[in-house]
XYZ file of C-alpha atoms in Angstrom:
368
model
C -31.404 21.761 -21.659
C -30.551 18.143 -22.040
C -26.872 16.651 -20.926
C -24.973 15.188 -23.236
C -26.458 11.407 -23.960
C -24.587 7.994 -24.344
C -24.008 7.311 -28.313
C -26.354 5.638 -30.130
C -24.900 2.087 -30.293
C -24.466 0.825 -33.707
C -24.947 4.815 -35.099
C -22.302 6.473 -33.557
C -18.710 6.268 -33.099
C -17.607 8.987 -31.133
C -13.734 9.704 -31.546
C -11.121 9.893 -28.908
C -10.810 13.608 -27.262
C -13.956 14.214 -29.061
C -15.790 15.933 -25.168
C -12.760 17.945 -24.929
C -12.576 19.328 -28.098
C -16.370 20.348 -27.986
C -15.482 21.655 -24.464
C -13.065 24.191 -26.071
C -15.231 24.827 -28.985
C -17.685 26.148 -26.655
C -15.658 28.067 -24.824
C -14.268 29.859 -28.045
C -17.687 30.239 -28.778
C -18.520 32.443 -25.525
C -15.371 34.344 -26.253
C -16.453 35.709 -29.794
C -19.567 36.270 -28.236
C -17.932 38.578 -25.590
C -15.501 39.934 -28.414
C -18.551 40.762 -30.945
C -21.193 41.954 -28.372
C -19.639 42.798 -25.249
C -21.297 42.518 -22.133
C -24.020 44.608 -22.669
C -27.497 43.341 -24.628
C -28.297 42.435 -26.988
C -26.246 39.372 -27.987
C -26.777 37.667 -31.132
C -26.887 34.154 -32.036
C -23.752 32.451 -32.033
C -24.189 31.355 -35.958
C -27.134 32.468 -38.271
C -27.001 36.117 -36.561
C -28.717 37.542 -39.228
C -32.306 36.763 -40.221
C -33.875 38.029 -43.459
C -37.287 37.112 -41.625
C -39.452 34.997 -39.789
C -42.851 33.872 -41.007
C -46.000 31.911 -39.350
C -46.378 28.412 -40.795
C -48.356 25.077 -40.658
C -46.561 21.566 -41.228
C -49.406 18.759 -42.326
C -48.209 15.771 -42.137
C -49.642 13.461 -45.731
C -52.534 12.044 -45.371
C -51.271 8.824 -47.140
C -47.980 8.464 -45.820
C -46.904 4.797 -45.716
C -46.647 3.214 -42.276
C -43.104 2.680 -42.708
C -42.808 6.361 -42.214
C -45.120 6.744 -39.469
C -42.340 7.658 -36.834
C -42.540 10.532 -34.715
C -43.299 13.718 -36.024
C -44.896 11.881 -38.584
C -46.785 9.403 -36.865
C -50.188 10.770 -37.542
C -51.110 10.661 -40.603
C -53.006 13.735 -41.182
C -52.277 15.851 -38.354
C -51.580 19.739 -38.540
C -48.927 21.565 -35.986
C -48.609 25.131 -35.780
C -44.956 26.602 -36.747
C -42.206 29.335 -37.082
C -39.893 29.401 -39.982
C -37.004 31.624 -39.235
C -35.152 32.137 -42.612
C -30.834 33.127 -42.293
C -27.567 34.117 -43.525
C -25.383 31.088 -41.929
C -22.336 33.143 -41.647
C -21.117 34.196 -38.004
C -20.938 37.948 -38.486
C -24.048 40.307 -39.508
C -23.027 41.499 -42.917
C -24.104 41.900 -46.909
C -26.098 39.340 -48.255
C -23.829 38.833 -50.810
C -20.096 40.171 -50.965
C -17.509 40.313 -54.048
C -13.839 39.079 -54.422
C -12.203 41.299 -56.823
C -8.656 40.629 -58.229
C -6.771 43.485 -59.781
C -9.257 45.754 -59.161
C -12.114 43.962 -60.886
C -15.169 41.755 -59.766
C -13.934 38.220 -60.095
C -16.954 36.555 -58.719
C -19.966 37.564 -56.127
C -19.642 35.208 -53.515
C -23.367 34.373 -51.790
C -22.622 32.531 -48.405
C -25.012 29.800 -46.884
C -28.210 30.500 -45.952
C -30.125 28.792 -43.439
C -34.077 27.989 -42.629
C -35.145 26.662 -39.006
C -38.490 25.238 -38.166
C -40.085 25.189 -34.707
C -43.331 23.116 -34.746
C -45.268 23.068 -31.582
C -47.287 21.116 -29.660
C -46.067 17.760 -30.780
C -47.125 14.583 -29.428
C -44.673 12.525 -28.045
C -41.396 11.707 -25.610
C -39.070 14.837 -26.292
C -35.437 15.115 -25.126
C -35.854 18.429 -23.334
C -37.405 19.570 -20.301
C -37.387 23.689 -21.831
C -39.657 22.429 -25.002
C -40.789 19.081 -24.705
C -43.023 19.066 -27.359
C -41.580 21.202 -29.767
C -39.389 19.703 -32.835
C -36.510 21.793 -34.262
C -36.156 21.274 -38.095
C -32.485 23.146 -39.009
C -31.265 23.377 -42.515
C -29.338 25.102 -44.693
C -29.038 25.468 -48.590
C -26.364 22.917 -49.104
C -26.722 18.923 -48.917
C -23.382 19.172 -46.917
C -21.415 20.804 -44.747
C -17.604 22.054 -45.511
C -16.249 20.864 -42.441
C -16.537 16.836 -41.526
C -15.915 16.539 -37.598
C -15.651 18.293 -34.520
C -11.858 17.985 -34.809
C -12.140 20.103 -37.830
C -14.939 22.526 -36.378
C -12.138 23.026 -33.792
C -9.432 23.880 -36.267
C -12.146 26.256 -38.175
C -13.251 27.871 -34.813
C -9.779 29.014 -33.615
C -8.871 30.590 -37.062
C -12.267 31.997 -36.649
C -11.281 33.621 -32.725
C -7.801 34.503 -34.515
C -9.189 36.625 -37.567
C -11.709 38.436 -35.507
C -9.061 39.259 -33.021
C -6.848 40.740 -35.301
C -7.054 44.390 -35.981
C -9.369 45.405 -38.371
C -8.806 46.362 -41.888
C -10.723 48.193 -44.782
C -9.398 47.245 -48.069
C -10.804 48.755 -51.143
C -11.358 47.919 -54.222
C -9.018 50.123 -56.218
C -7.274 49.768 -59.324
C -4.315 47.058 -58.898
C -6.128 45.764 -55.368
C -7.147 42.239 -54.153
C -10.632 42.102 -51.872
C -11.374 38.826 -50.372
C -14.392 38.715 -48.068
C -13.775 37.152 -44.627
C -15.318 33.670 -44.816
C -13.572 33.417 -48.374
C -10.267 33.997 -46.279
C -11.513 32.069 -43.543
C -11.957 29.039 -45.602
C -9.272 29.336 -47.122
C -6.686 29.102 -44.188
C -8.599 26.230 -42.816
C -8.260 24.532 -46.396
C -4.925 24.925 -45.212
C -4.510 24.559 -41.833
C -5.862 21.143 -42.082
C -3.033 20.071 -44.429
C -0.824 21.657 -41.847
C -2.089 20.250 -38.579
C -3.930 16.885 -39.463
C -1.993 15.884 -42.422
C -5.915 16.076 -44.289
C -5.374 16.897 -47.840
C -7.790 15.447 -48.883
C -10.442 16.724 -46.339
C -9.184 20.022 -47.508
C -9.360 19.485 -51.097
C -13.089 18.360 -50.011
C -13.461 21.859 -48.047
C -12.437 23.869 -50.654
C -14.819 22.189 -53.010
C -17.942 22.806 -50.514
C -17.263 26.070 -49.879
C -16.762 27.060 -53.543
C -19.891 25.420 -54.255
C -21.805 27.151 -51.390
C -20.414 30.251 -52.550
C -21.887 30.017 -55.842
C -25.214 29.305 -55.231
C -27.374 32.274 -55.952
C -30.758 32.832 -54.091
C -33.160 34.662 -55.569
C -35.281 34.586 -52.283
C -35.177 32.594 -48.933
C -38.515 30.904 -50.069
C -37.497 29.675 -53.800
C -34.579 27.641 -52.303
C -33.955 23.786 -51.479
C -32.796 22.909 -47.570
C -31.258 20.227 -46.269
C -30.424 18.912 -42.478
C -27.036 17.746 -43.768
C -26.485 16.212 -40.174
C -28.060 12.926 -39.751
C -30.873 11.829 -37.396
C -32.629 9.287 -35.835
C -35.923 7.206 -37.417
C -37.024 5.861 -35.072
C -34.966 3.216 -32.912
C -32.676 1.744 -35.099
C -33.293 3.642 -38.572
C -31.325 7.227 -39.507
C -32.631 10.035 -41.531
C -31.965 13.318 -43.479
C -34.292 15.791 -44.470
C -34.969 18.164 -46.668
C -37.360 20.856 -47.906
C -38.127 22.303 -51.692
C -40.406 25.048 -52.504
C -43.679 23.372 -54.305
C -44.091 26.124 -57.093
C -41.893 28.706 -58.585
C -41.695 32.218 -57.535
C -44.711 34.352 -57.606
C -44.947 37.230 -60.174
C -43.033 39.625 -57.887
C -40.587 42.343 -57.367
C -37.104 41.207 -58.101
C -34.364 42.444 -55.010
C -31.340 44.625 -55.679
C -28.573 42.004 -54.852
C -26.395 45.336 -54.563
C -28.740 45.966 -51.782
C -26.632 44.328 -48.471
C -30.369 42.946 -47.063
C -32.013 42.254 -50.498
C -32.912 38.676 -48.966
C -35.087 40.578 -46.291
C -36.528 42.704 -49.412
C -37.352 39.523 -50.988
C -38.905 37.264 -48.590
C -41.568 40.473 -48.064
C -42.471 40.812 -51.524
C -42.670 37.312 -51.763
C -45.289 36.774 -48.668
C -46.899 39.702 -49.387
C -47.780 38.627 -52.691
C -48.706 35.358 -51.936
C -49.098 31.809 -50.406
C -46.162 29.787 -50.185
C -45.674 25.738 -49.418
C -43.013 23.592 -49.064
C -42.525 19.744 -49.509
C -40.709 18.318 -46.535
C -39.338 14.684 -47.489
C -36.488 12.495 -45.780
C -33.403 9.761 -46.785
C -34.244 6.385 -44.250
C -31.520 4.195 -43.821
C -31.710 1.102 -42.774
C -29.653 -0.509 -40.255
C -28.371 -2.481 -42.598
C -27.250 0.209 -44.852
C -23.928 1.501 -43.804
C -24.192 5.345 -43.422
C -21.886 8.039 -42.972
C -22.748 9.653 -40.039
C -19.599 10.928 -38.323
C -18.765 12.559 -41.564
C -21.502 15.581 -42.283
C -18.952 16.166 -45.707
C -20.665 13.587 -47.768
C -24.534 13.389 -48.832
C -26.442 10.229 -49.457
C -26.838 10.405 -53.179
C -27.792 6.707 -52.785
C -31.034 6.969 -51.195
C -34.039 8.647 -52.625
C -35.910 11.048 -50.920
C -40.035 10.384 -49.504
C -42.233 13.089 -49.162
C -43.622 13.255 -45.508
C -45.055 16.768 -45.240
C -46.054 19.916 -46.486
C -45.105 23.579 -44.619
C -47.300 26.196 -45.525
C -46.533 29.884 -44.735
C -49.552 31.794 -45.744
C -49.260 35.231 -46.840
C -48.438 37.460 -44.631
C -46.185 40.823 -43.447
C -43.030 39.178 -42.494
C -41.999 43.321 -41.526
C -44.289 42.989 -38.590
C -41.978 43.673 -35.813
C -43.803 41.820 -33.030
C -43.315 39.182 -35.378
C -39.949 39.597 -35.711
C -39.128 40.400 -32.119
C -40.670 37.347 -31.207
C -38.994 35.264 -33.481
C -35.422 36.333 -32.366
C -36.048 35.512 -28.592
C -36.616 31.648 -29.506
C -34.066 29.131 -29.477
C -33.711 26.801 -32.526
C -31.291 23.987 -31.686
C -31.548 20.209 -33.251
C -32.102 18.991 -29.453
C -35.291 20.335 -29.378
C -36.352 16.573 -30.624
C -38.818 13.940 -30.407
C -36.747 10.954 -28.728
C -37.572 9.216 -32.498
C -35.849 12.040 -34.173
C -32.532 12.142 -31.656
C -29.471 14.185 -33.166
C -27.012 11.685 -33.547
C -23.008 12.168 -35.193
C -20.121 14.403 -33.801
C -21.405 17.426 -35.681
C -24.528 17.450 -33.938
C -23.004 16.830 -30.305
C -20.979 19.246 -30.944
C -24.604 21.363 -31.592
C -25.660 20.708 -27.875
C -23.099 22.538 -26.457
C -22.329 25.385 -29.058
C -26.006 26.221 -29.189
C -26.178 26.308 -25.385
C -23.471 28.526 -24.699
C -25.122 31.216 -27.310
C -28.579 30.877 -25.624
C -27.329 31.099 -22.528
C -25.128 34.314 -23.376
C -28.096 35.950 -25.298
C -29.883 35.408 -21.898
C -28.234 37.590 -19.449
């Protein structure tokens, strides 16, 4: 794996204590990974544990893309790469796809979690920033045009209430008459809403947390492959220009069976009947920036509603038994991490660097 690079001057700003703070993040990451799995195999990823599936794909990149977007993975007009799509729950513990706060005794609300889709695209020409994958290019999104937490400082303060709760000893409410049931990440977010207030004097940032998280909550999937992604972190275009990305599903969902949500994998049920049934394609497009354009790029809590999205690409995962278990073997020994990058595509902002390390320590753990 790469070492952690110089900032990007004139991108990034990286905050005092910033390397320390990341060092302690990943060392609370290899202690839930010793607290969830022990030291015995297998280990699980550090976040997006749980896969609902993985599926062979093709990314094309348009045939008449403008040569203003001709950068890196892109720069061919034209050309085809061979893919994975690995599709996720985001949340840190393997668990229901969907899980239900009740208040009294009584469904208040079904709360749905993030869900996450990675791309690995191989063989792509080009200066990478890894020695492991050098021509390989790592697309990572999830279902939201924004993460909950802004910084590192704050994935700190949301890590530590994450090494407390799973430390503490565990409990088995019900749902009786009279009873409150929160799930964990509903708690979780919760007391960071609140430790931020506490600790960084960031009302506001938690007011912003709280409104994230209640929207990512909300957001019902029907099926991994009828969903919009986004990168929500920003990257590089290039040598001077920034980028987001993001994919949406081309057509609406085939004419097939519908998933128990009661079921606690129905996402897995779905994402077979869907690529059983049929083809399915995605448009991948991206936000440029100009360096003229200020951007927020230290801040992964705000999207760039100002700049419209360009179509780039298509990803097309033909249909296809996403049950097949050397297919899904396979796709849980590879490593996804941003890093894997094209020089023109670099990972730039704290939550990202924060991304080198985190995502090392898991690999490295689920590799002993």
């Amino acid at each position: 794996m790469i070492e952690p690079l110089s900032p990007v001057a004139g991108v990034e700003n990286v905050p005092q204590g910033e390397t320390e703070q990341i060092e302690e993040i990943a060392g609370l990451m290899r202690q839930l990974l010793e607290k969830r799995y022990g030291s015995a195999p297998p280990c699980l990823r550090g976040v997006h544990p749980k896969a609902h599936g993985c599926a062979r794909a093709t990314l094309t990149v348009n045939a008449d893309l403008p040569d203003g977007l001709r950068v890196g993975l892109f720069a061919d007009a034209g050309a085809s790469y061979e893919a994975v799509v690995r599709f996720s729950n985001a949340a840190a513990l393997v668990g229901p796809d969907c899980q239900d706060t009740v208040k009294n005794g009584v469904l208040a609300a079904r709360q749905h979690g993030s869900r996450g889709m990675a791309v690995k695209i191989f063989g792509v020409p080009g200066e990478g920033l890894t020695d492991d994958e050098p021509h390989t290019q790592d697309l990572l999104m999830v279902n939201f045009q924004v993460f909950p937490f802004a910084n590192v400082a704050d994935y700190l303060v949301l890590t530590r209430l994450q090494l407390r709760a799973e430390s503490a000893p565990p409990s088995a409410p019900s749902a009786t008459a009279g009873q409150d049931v929160e799930p964990d990440n509903v708690r979780l977010f919760k007391a960071f809403g609140a430790e931020l207030v506490k600790t960084q004097g960031g009302a506001l940032r938690a007011t912003r947390a709280r409104e994230i998280s209640t929207a990512i909550q909300s957001s019902a999937m029907t099926d991994p492959v009828s969903s919009k992604y986004f990168s929500a972190a920003p990257f590089m275009f290039g040598t001077d220009r920034v980028m987001k990305f993001s994919v949406r599903p081309e057509a609406p969902a085939a004419d097939t069976p519908l998933a128990d949500t009661l079921d606690p994998d129905y996402l897995r049920t779905a994402l077979a009947n869907r690529l059983r049934a049929t083809d399915v394609s995605f448009e991948l497009a991206v936000q440029v920036r100009e360096p003229s354009q200020e951007a927020a790029i230290e801040d992964v809590t705000h999207d760039w509603a100002d700049v419209a999205y360009q179509p780039v690409a298509r990803i097309i995962t033909p249909k296809q038994d996403t049950e097949d278990m050397d297919l899904r073997q396979r796709c849980e020994t590879l490593f996804f991490t941003p890093w894997h990058s094209l020089i023109d595509h670099r990972p730039v902002g704290g939550i990202n660097r924060l991304r080198l390390a985190v995502y090392r320590a898991s690999v490295e753990r689920r590799r002993q």
